[in-house]
mmCIF file of C-alpha atoms in Angstrom:
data_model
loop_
_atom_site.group_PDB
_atom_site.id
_atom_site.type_symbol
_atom_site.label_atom_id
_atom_site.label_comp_id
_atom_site.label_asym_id
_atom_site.label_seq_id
_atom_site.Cartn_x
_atom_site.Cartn_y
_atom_site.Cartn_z
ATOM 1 C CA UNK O 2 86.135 97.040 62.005
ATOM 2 C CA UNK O 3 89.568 96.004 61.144
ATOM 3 C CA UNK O 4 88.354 91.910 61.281
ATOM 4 C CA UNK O 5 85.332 92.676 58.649
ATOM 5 C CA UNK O 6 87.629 94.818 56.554
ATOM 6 C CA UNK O 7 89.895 91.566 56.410
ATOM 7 C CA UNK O 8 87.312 89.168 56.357
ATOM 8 C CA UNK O 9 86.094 91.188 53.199
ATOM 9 C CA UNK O 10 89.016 91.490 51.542
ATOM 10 C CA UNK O 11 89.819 87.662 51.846
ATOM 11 C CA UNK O 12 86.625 87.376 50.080
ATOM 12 C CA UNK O 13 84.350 85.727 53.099
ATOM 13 C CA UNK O 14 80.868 86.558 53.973
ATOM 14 C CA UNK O 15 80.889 88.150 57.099
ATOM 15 C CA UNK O 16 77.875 85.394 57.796
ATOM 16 C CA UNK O 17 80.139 82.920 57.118
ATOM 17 C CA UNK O 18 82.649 83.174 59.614
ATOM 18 C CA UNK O 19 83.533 83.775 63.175
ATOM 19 C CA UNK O 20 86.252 85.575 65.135
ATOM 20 C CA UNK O 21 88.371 83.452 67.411
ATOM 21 C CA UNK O 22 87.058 84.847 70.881
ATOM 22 C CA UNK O 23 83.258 84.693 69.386
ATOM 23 C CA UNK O 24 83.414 81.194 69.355
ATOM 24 C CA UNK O 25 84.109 80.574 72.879
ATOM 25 C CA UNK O 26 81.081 80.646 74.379
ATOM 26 C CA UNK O 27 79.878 78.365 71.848
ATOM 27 C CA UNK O 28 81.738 75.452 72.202
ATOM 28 C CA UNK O 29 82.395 75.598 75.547
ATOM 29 C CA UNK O 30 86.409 75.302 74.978
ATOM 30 C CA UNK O 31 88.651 77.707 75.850
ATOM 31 C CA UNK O 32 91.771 78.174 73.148
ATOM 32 C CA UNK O 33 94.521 75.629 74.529
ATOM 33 C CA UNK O 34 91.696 73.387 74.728
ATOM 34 C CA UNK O 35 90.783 73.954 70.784
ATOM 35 C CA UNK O 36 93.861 74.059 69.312
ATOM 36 C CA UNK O 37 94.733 70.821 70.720
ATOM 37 C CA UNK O 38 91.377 69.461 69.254
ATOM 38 C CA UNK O 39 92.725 71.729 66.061
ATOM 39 C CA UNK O 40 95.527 69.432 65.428
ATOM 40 C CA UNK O 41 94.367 65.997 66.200
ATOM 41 C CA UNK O 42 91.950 66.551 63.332
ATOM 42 C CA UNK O 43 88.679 66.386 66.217
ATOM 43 C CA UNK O 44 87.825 70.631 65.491
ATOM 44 C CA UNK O 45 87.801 72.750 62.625
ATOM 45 C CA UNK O 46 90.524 74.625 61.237
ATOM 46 C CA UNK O 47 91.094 78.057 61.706
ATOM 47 C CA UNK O 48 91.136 80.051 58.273
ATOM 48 C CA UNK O 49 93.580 83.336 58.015
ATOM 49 C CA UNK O 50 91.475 86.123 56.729
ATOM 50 C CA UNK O 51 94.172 88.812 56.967
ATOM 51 C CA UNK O 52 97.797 88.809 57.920
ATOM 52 C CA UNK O 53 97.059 88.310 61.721
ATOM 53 C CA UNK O 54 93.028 88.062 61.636
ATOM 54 C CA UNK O 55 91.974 84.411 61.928
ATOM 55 C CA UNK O 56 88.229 83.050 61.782
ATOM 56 C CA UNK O 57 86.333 79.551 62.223
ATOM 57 C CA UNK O 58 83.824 78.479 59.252
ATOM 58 C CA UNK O 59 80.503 79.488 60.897
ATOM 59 C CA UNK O 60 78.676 76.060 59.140
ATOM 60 C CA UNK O 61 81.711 73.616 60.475
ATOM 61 C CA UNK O 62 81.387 75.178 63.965
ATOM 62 C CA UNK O 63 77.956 75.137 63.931
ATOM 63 C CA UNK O 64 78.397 70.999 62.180
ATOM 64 C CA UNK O 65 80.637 70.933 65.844
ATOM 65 C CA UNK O 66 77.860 71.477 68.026
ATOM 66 C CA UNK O 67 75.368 69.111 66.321
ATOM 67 C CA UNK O 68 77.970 66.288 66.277
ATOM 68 C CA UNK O 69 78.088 66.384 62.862
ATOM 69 C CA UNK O 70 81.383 67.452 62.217
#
């Protein structure tokens, strides 16, 4: 409740974004392993929603998957 109170009040579509641990079995990457990709420019950036609450971009994770991104 807390993330789509935060995601709300950062002004995203809950449709448009994705918690942190929801986007593991996705991708196949566990955190480390995303981060790392994170910062070499080669994964999308996590937005901050809320002061601790962090999300993915559901259309750039989704862009990941395809290759696209």
């Amino acid at each position: 409740k807390q993330f789509i109170a935060a995601a709300s009040a950062a002004g995203y579509d809950m449709r448009s974004v994705a918690k942190e641990q929801g986007v593991d079995p996705e991708v196949k990457l566990n955190r480390e392993q995303r981060w790392k990709l994170e910062k070499e420019g080669k994964f999308p950036k996590r937005i901050k929603i809320g002061s601790t609450a962090v999300a993915y971009r559901l259309s750039e994770i989704q862009a990941w998957i395809r290759g696209e991104w």
